[in-house]
Amino acid sequence: MAALEGNVLKDITVMPGEWIGGTMAFEPPRKEDADGKARSYSIGLKIGEDTHVIEITQAPGE
């Protein structure tokens, strides 16, 4: 349990003046599943009192 707790991001991990970065990866929609249509995603990030919305459109893969 101690090893797990050491690897989990906690609210006290990010101190004032520090930052954390990362990535998100999505598999492209398959042509046979999406009928050739793109998928759209909307990701909302709340930081303090501000909410930042990121809009993503992803075309079908080959």
PDB file of N, CA, C and O in Angstrom:
ATOM      1  N   MET A   1       0.822  -1.181   0.000  1.00  0.00           N
ATOM      2  CA  MET A   1       0.000   0.000   0.000  1.00  0.00           C
ATOM      3  C   MET A   1       0.874   1.255   0.000  1.00  0.00           C
ATOM      4  O   MET A   1       0.539   2.237  -0.657  1.00  0.00           O
ATOM      5  N   ALA A   2       1.978   1.224   0.697  1.00  0.00           N
ATOM      6  CA  ALA A   2       2.874   2.386   0.735  1.00  0.00           C
ATOM      7  C   ALA A   2       3.426   2.691  -0.648  1.00  0.00           C
ATOM      8  O   ALA A   2       3.535   3.856  -1.035  1.00  0.00           O
ATOM      9  N   ALA A   3       3.764   1.655  -1.424  1.00  0.00           N
ATOM     10  CA  ALA A   3       4.272   1.871  -2.786  1.00  0.00           C
ATOM     11  C   ALA A   3       3.199   2.503  -3.664  1.00  0.00           C
ATOM     12  O   ALA A   3       3.483   3.398  -4.457  1.00  0.00           O
ATOM     13  N   LEU A   4       1.957   2.068  -3.510  1.00  0.00           N
ATOM     14  CA  LEU A   4       0.858   2.638  -4.281  1.00  0.00           C
ATOM     15  C   LEU A   4       0.645   4.098  -3.903  1.00  0.00           C
ATOM     16  O   LEU A   4       0.498   4.956  -4.765  1.00  0.00           O
ATOM     17  N   GLU A   5       0.640   4.411  -2.633  1.00  0.00           N
ATOM     18  CA  GLU A   5       0.440   5.790  -2.185  1.00  0.00           C
ATOM     19  C   GLU A   5       1.540   6.713  -2.687  1.00  0.00           C
ATOM     20  O   GLU A   5       1.304   7.877  -2.967  1.00  0.00           O
ATOM     21  N   GLY A   6       2.758   6.211  -2.843  1.00  0.00           N
ATOM     22  CA  GLY A   6       3.867   7.010  -3.329  1.00  0.00           C
ATOM     23  C   GLY A   6       3.740   7.363  -4.797  1.00  0.00           C
ATOM     24  O   GLY A   6       4.352   8.317  -5.271  1.00  0.00           O
ATOM     25  N   ASN A   7       2.935   6.598  -5.558  1.00  0.00           N
ATOM     26  CA  ASN A   7       2.791   6.827  -6.995  1.00  0.00           C
ATOM     27  C   ASN A   7       1.487   7.510  -7.378  1.00  0.00           C
ATOM     28  O   ASN A   7       1.244   7.739  -8.550  1.00  0.00           O
ATOM     29  N   VAL A   8       0.654   7.814  -6.429  1.00  0.00           N
ATOM     30  CA  VAL A   8      -0.641   8.416  -6.718  1.00  0.00           C
ATOM     31  C   VAL A   8      -0.557   9.928  -6.506  1.00  0.00           C
ATOM     32  O   VAL A   8      -0.039  10.395  -5.502  1.00  0.00           O
ATOM     33  N   LEU A   9      -1.076  10.684  -7.473  1.00  0.00           N
ATOM     34  CA  LEU A   9      -1.089  12.139  -7.369  1.00  0.00           C
ATOM     35  C   LEU A   9      -2.080  12.559  -6.294  1.00  0.00           C
ATOM     36  O   LEU A   9      -3.234  12.159  -6.311  1.00  0.00           O
ATOM     37  N   LYS A  10      -1.650  13.344  -5.360  1.00  0.00           N
ATOM     38  CA  LYS A  10      -2.502  13.816  -4.272  1.00  0.00           C
ATOM     39  C   LYS A  10      -2.653  15.324  -4.381  1.00  0.00           C
ATOM     40  O   LYS A  10      -1.892  15.982  -5.054  1.00  0.00           O
ATOM     41  N   ASP A  11      -3.633  15.872  -3.708  1.00  0.00           N
ATOM     42  CA  ASP A  11      -3.861  17.308  -3.789  1.00  0.00           C
ATOM     43  C   ASP A  11      -2.701  18.120  -3.219  1.00  0.00           C
ATOM     44  O   ASP A  11      -2.552  19.280  -3.522  1.00  0.00           O
ATOM     45  N   ILE A  12      -1.856  17.511  -2.406  1.00  0.00           N
ATOM     46  CA  ILE A  12      -0.714  18.243  -1.852  1.00  0.00           C
ATOM     47  C   ILE A  12       0.545  18.072  -2.700  1.00  0.00           C
ATOM     48  O   ILE A  12       1.577  18.630  -2.389  1.00  0.00           O
ATOM     49  N   THR A  13       0.465  17.289  -3.787  1.00  0.00           N
ATOM     50  CA  THR A  13       1.640  17.044  -4.624  1.00  0.00           C
ATOM     51  C   THR A  13       2.089  18.309  -5.346  1.00  0.00           C
ATOM     52  O   THR A  13       3.274  18.591  -5.434  1.00  0.00           O
ATOM     53  N   VAL A  14       1.141  19.082  -5.867  1.00  0.00           N
ATOM     54  CA  VAL A  14       1.471  20.282  -6.625  1.00  0.00           C
ATOM     55  C   VAL A  14       1.439  21.482  -5.691  1.00  0.00           C
ATOM     56  O   VAL A  14       0.396  21.872  -5.197  1.00  0.00           O
ATOM     57  N   MET A  15       2.584  22.029  -5.447  1.00  0.00           N
ATOM     58  CA  MET A  15       2.703  23.169  -4.540  1.00  0.00           C
ATOM     59  C   MET A  15       2.637  24.468  -5.347  1.00  0.00           C
ATOM     60  O   MET A  15       2.850  24.454  -6.552  1.00  0.00           O
ATOM     61  N   PRO A  16       2.347  25.582  -4.686  1.00  0.00           N
ATOM     62  CA  PRO A  16       2.318  26.863  -5.403  1.00  0.00           C
ATOM     63  C   PRO A  16       3.621  27.088  -6.175  1.00  0.00           C
ATOM     64  O   PRO A  16       4.707  26.865  -5.661  1.00  0.00           O
ATOM     65  N   GLY A  17       3.490  27.487  -7.430  1.00  0.00           N
ATOM     66  CA  GLY A  17       4.658  27.722  -8.271  1.00  0.00           C
ATOM     67  C   GLY A  17       5.126  26.483  -9.020  1.00  0.00           C
ATOM     68  O   GLY A  17       5.963  26.575  -9.903  1.00  0.00           O
ATOM     69  N   GLU A  18       4.590  25.291  -8.692  1.00  0.00           N
ATOM     70  CA  GLU A  18       4.963  24.063  -9.385  1.00  0.00           C
ATOM     71  C   GLU A  18       3.893  23.730 -10.420  1.00  0.00           C
ATOM     72  O   GLU A  18       2.815  24.304 -10.415  1.00  0.00           O
ATOM     73  N   TRP A  19       4.208  22.801 -11.306  1.00  0.00           N
ATOM     74  CA  TRP A  19       3.231  22.385 -12.304  1.00  0.00           C
ATOM     75  C   TRP A  19       3.440  20.921 -12.642  1.00  0.00           C
ATOM     76  O   TRP A  19       4.482  20.340 -12.358  1.00  0.00           O
ATOM     77  N   ILE A  20       2.414  20.347 -13.264  1.00  0.00           N
ATOM     78  CA  ILE A  20       2.458  18.955 -13.701  1.00  0.00           C
ATOM     79  C   ILE A  20       1.967  18.924 -15.140  1.00  0.00           C
ATOM     80  O   ILE A  20       1.003  19.601 -15.475  1.00  0.00           O
ATOM     81  N   GLY A  21       2.601  18.152 -15.978  1.00  0.00           N
ATOM     82  CA  GLY A  21       2.182  18.011 -17.366  1.00  0.00           C
ATOM     83  C   GLY A  21       1.893  16.555 -17.684  1.00  0.00           C
ATOM     84  O   GLY A  21       2.245  15.663 -16.920  1.00  0.00           O
ATOM     85  N   GLY A  22       1.220  16.336 -18.785  1.00  0.00           N
ATOM     86  CA  GLY A  22       0.913  14.974 -19.185  1.00  0.00           C
ATOM     87  C   GLY A  22       0.341  14.937 -20.580  1.00  0.00           C
ATOM     88  O   GLY A  22       0.244  15.956 -21.251  1.00  0.00           O
ATOM     89  N   THR A  23      -0.037  13.771 -21.011  1.00  0.00           N
ATOM     90  CA  THR A  23      -0.623  13.601 -22.340  1.00  0.00           C
ATOM     91  C   THR A  23      -1.863  12.723 -22.246  1.00  0.00           C
ATOM     92  O   THR A  23      -2.017  11.944 -21.311  1.00  0.00           O
ATOM     93  N   MET A  24      -2.728  12.869 -23.241  1.00  0.00           N
ATOM     94  CA  MET A  24      -3.880  11.986 -23.409  1.00  0.00           C
ATOM     95  C   MET A  24      -3.795  11.428 -24.817  1.00  0.00           C
ATOM     96  O   MET A  24      -3.473  12.162 -25.753  1.00  0.00           O
ATOM     97  N   ALA A  25      -4.086  10.164 -24.991  1.00  0.00           N
ATOM     98  CA  ALA A  25      -4.056   9.550 -26.312  1.00  0.00           C
ATOM     99  C   ALA A  25      -5.388   8.854 -26.564  1.00  0.00           C
ATOM    100  O   ALA A  25      -5.910   8.170 -25.691  1.00  0.00           O
ATOM    101  N   PHE A  26      -5.950   9.083 -27.748  1.00  0.00           N
ATOM    102  CA  PHE A  26      -7.196   8.458 -28.152  1.00  0.00           C
ATOM    103  C   PHE A  26      -6.944   7.679 -29.432  1.00  0.00           C
ATOM    104  O   PHE A  26      -6.310   8.187 -30.351  1.00  0.00           O
ATOM    105  N   GLU A  27      -7.462   6.464 -29.502  1.00  0.00           N
ATOM    106  CA  GLU A  27      -7.383   5.727 -30.755  1.00  0.00           C
ATOM    107  C   GLU A  27      -8.316   6.386 -31.755  1.00  0.00           C
ATOM    108  O   GLU A  27      -9.418   6.799 -31.393  1.00  0.00           O
ATOM    109  N   PRO A  28      -7.904   6.492 -33.025  1.00  0.00           N
ATOM    110  CA  PRO A  28      -8.802   7.088 -34.015  1.00  0.00           C
ATOM    111  C   PRO A  28     -10.013   6.188 -34.235  1.00  0.00           C
ATOM    112  O   PRO A  28      -9.902   4.965 -34.136  1.00  0.00           O
ATOM    113  N   PRO A  29     -11.173   6.794 -34.527  1.00  0.00           N
ATOM    114  CA  PRO A  29     -12.339   5.955 -34.822  1.00  0.00           C
ATOM    115  C   PRO A  29     -12.098   5.138 -36.083  1.00  0.00           C
ATOM    116  O   PRO A  29     -11.539   5.645 -37.051  1.00  0.00           O
ATOM    117  N   ARG A  30     -12.481   3.883 -36.054  1.00  0.00           N
ATOM    118  CA  ARG A  30     -12.314   3.036 -37.227  1.00  0.00           C
ATOM    119  C   ARG A  30     -13.376   3.395 -38.257  1.00  0.00           C
ATOM    120  O   ARG A  30     -14.507   3.713 -37.912  1.00  0.00           O
ATOM    121  N   LYS A  31     -12.997   3.336 -39.520  1.00  0.00           N
ATOM    122  CA  LYS A  31     -13.930   3.714 -40.594  1.00  0.00           C
ATOM    123  C   LYS A  31     -15.209   2.890 -40.529  1.00  0.00           C
ATOM    124  O   LYS A  31     -16.297   3.405 -40.713  1.00  0.00           O
ATOM    125  N   GLU A  32     -15.077   1.596 -40.245  1.00  0.00           N
ATOM    126  CA  GLU A  32     -16.266   0.740 -40.242  1.00  0.00           C
ATOM    127  C   GLU A  32     -17.193   1.040 -39.059  1.00  0.00           C
ATOM    128  O   GLU A  32     -18.393   0.799 -39.126  1.00  0.00           O
ATOM    129  N   ASP A  33     -16.655   1.584 -37.964  1.00  0.00           N
ATOM    130  CA  ASP A  33     -17.477   1.927 -36.800  1.00  0.00           C
ATOM    131  C   ASP A  33     -18.053   3.333 -36.897  1.00  0.00           C
ATOM    132  O   ASP A  33     -19.121   3.609 -36.375  1.00  0.00           O
ATOM    133  N   ALA A  34     -17.344   4.224 -37.543  1.00  0.00           N
ATOM    134  CA  ALA A  34     -17.741   5.635 -37.561  1.00  0.00           C
ATOM    135  C   ALA A  34     -18.443   6.044 -38.849  1.00  0.00           C
ATOM    136  O   ALA A  34     -18.803   7.197 -39.007  1.00  0.00           O
ATOM    137  N   ASP A  35     -18.640   5.109 -39.783  1.00  0.00           N
ATOM    138  CA  ASP A  35     -19.246   5.446 -41.077  1.00  0.00           C
ATOM    139  C   ASP A  35     -18.531   6.604 -41.755  1.00  0.00           C
ATOM    140  O   ASP A  35     -19.145   7.453 -42.392  1.00  0.00           O
ATOM    141  N   GLY A  36     -17.216   6.681 -41.570  1.00  0.00           N
ATOM    142  CA  GLY A  36     -16.430   7.737 -42.195  1.00  0.00           C
ATOM    143  C   GLY A  36     -16.559   9.096 -41.531  1.00  0.00           C
ATOM    144  O   GLY A  36     -16.083  10.075 -42.062  1.00  0.00           O
ATOM    145  N   LYS A  37     -17.222   9.155 -40.379  1.00  0.00           N
ATOM    146  CA  LYS A  37     -17.428  10.442 -39.698  1.00  0.00           C
ATOM    147  C   LYS A  37     -16.360  10.669 -38.630  1.00  0.00           C
ATOM    148  O   LYS A  37     -15.849   9.728 -38.020  1.00  0.00           O
ATOM    149  N   ALA A  38     -16.051  11.921 -38.397  1.00  0.00           N
ATOM    150  CA  ALA A  38     -15.089  12.285 -37.358  1.00  0.00           C
ATOM    151  C   ALA A  38     -15.761  12.219 -35.994  1.00  0.00           C
ATOM    152  O   ALA A  38     -16.989  12.305 -35.879  1.00  0.00           O
ATOM    153  N   ARG A  39     -14.968  12.063 -34.954  1.00  0.00           N
ATOM    154  CA  ARG A  39     -15.452  12.127 -33.581  1.00  0.00           C
ATOM    155  C   ARG A  39     -15.023  13.451 -32.979  1.00  0.00           C
ATOM    156  O   ARG A  39     -13.952  13.965 -33.282  1.00  0.00           O
ATOM    157  N   SER A  40     -15.851  13.968 -32.110  1.00  0.00           N
ATOM    158  CA  SER A  40     -15.522  15.223 -31.418  1.00  0.00           C
ATOM    159  C   SER A  40     -15.493  14.978 -29.920  1.00  0.00           C
ATOM    160  O   SER A  40     -16.303  14.216 -29.391  1.00  0.00           O
ATOM    161  N   TYR A  41     -14.539  15.616 -29.262  1.00  0.00           N
ATOM    162  CA  TYR A  41     -14.390  15.521 -27.820  1.00  0.00           C
ATOM    163  C   TYR A  41     -14.338  16.925 -27.242  1.00  0.00           C
ATOM    164  O   TYR A  41     -13.836  17.850 -27.870  1.00  0.00           O
ATOM    165  N   SER A  42     -14.830  17.066 -26.050  1.00  0.00           N
ATOM    166  CA  SER A  42     -14.740  18.328 -25.322  1.00  0.00           C
ATOM    167  C   SER A  42     -14.195  17.992 -23.943  1.00  0.00           C
ATOM    168  O   SER A  42     -14.805  17.219 -23.200  1.00  0.00           O
ATOM    169  N   ILE A  43     -13.044  18.543 -23.613  1.00  0.00           N
ATOM    170  CA  ILE A  43     -12.388  18.270 -22.334  1.00  0.00           C
ATOM    171  C   ILE A  43     -12.389  19.549 -21.513  1.00  0.00           C
ATOM    172  O   ILE A  43     -11.891  20.579 -21.963  1.00  0.00           O
ATOM    173  N   GLY A  44     -12.964  19.492 -20.335  1.00  0.00           N
ATOM    174  CA  GLY A  44     -13.012  20.654 -19.448  1.00  0.00           C
ATOM    175  C   GLY A  44     -12.038  20.492 -18.294  1.00  0.00           C
ATOM    176  O   GLY A  44     -12.021  19.453 -17.638  1.00  0.00           O
ATOM    177  N   LEU A  45     -11.207  21.483 -18.077  1.00  0.00           N
ATOM    178  CA  LEU A  45     -10.237  21.476 -16.976  1.00  0.00           C
ATOM    179  C   LEU A  45     -10.560  22.630 -16.034  1.00  0.00           C
ATOM    180  O   LEU A  45     -10.563  23.782 -16.452  1.00  0.00           O
ATOM    181  N   LYS A  46     -10.828  22.304 -14.791  1.00  0.00           N
ATOM    182  CA  LYS A  46     -11.090  23.352 -13.812  1.00  0.00           C
ATOM    183  C   LYS A  46      -9.800  23.604 -13.037  1.00  0.00           C
ATOM    184  O   LYS A  46      -9.236  22.703 -12.428  1.00  0.00           O
ATOM    185  N   ILE A  47      -9.338  24.844 -13.110  1.00  0.00           N
ATOM    186  CA  ILE A  47      -8.120  25.246 -12.409  1.00  0.00           C
ATOM    187  C   ILE A  47      -8.493  26.432 -11.545  1.00  0.00           C
ATOM    188  O   ILE A  47      -8.764  27.516 -12.058  1.00  0.00           O
ATOM    189  N   GLY A  48      -8.542  26.210 -10.252  1.00  0.00           N
ATOM    190  CA  GLY A  48      -9.010  27.258  -9.351  1.00  0.00           C
ATOM    191  C   GLY A  48     -10.455  27.576  -9.669  1.00  0.00           C
ATOM    192  O   GLY A  48     -11.302  26.693  -9.732  1.00  0.00           O
ATOM    193  N   GLU A  49     -10.755  28.823  -9.900  1.00  0.00           N
ATOM    194  CA  GLU A  49     -12.110  29.252 -10.254  1.00  0.00           C
ATOM    195  C   GLU A  49     -12.357  29.242 -11.760  1.00  0.00           C
ATOM    196  O   GLU A  49     -13.477  29.433 -12.204  1.00  0.00           O
ATOM    197  N   ASP A  50     -11.305  29.021 -12.555  1.00  0.00           N
ATOM    198  CA  ASP A  50     -11.414  29.066 -14.017  1.00  0.00           C
ATOM    199  C   ASP A  50     -11.634  27.674 -14.595  1.00  0.00           C
ATOM    200  O   ASP A  50     -11.032  26.706 -14.140  1.00  0.00           O
ATOM    201  N   THR A  51     -12.483  27.583 -15.608  1.00  0.00           N
ATOM    202  CA  THR A  51     -12.668  26.343 -16.353  1.00  0.00           C
ATOM    203  C   THR A  51     -12.189  26.579 -17.782  1.00  0.00           C
ATOM    204  O   THR A  51     -12.611  27.514 -18.446  1.00  0.00           O
ATOM    205  N   HIS A  52     -11.270  25.732 -18.239  1.00  0.00           N
ATOM    206  CA  HIS A  52     -10.718  25.809 -19.582  1.00  0.00           C
ATOM    207  C   HIS A  52     -11.270  24.631 -20.374  1.00  0.00           C
ATOM    208  O   HIS A  52     -11.190  23.492 -19.934  1.00  0.00           O
ATOM    209  N   VAL A  53     -11.838  24.899 -21.553  1.00  0.00           N
ATOM    210  CA  VAL A  53     -12.428  23.851 -22.380  1.00  0.00           C
ATOM    211  C   VAL A  53     -11.581  23.678 -23.632  1.00  0.00           C
ATOM    212  O   VAL A  53     -11.277  24.640 -24.334  1.00  0.00           O
ATOM    213  N   ILE A  54     -11.210  22.438 -23.902  1.00  0.00           N
ATOM    214  CA  ILE A  54     -10.418  22.097 -25.080  1.00  0.00           C
ATOM    215  C   ILE A  54     -11.305  21.266 -26.003  1.00  0.00           C
ATOM    216  O   ILE A  54     -11.836  20.234 -25.591  1.00  0.00           O
ATOM    217  N   GLU A  55     -11.502  21.730 -27.225  1.00  0.00           N
ATOM    218  CA  GLU A  55     -12.320  21.034 -28.217  1.00  0.00           C
ATOM    219  C   GLU A  55     -11.395  20.281 -29.168  1.00  0.00           C
ATOM    220  O   GLU A  55     -10.444  20.850 -29.689  1.00  0.00           O
ATOM    221  N   ILE A  56     -11.692  19.001 -29.409  1.00  0.00           N
ATOM    222  CA  ILE A  56     -10.868  18.165 -30.276  1.00  0.00           C
ATOM    223  C   ILE A  56     -11.765  17.477 -31.296  1.00  0.00           C
ATOM    224  O   ILE A  56     -12.812  16.948 -30.950  1.00  0.00           O
ATOM    225  N   THR A  57     -11.358  17.484 -32.567  1.00  0.00           N
ATOM    226  CA  THR A  57     -12.041  16.736 -33.609  1.00  0.00           C
ATOM    227  C   THR A  57     -11.034  15.757 -34.194  1.00  0.00           C
ATOM    228  O   THR A  57      -9.911  16.131 -34.530  1.00  0.00           O
ATOM    229  N   GLN A  58     -11.442  14.505 -34.301  1.00  0.00           N
ATOM    230  CA  GLN A  58     -10.526  13.451 -34.737  1.00  0.00           C
ATOM    231  C   GLN A  58     -11.122  12.732 -35.945  1.00  0.00           C
ATOM    232  O   GLN A  58     -12.244  12.220 -35.893  1.00  0.00           O
ATOM    233  N   ALA A  59     -10.378  12.708 -37.046  1.00  0.00           N
ATOM    234  CA  ALA A  59     -10.828  12.044 -38.263  1.00  0.00           C
ATOM    235  C   ALA A  59     -10.648  10.543 -38.147  1.00  0.00           C
ATOM    236  O   ALA A  59      -9.788  10.071 -37.413  1.00  0.00           O
ATOM    237  N   PRO A  60     -11.446   9.752 -38.885  1.00  0.00           N
ATOM    238  CA  PRO A  60     -11.300   8.300 -38.851  1.00  0.00           C
ATOM    239  C   PRO A  60      -9.923   7.865 -39.332  1.00  0.00           C
ATOM    240  O   PRO A  60      -9.327   8.505 -40.192  1.00  0.00           O
ATOM    241  N   GLY A  61      -9.416   6.781 -38.756  1.00  0.00           N
ATOM    242  CA  GLY A  61      -8.116   6.236 -39.145  1.00  0.00           C
ATOM    243  C   GLY A  61      -8.227   5.370 -40.377  1.00  0.00           C
ATOM    244  O   GLY A  61      -9.307   5.117 -40.895  1.00  0.00           O
ATOM    245  N   GLU A  62      -7.111   4.958 -40.846  1.00  0.00           N
ATOM    246  CA  GLU A  62      -7.062   4.120 -42.046  1.00  0.00           C
ATOM    247  C   GLU A  62      -7.303   2.680 -41.683  1.00  0.00           C
ATOM    248  O   GLU A  62      -6.993   2.203 -40.672  1.00  0.00           O
TER     249      GLU A  62
END
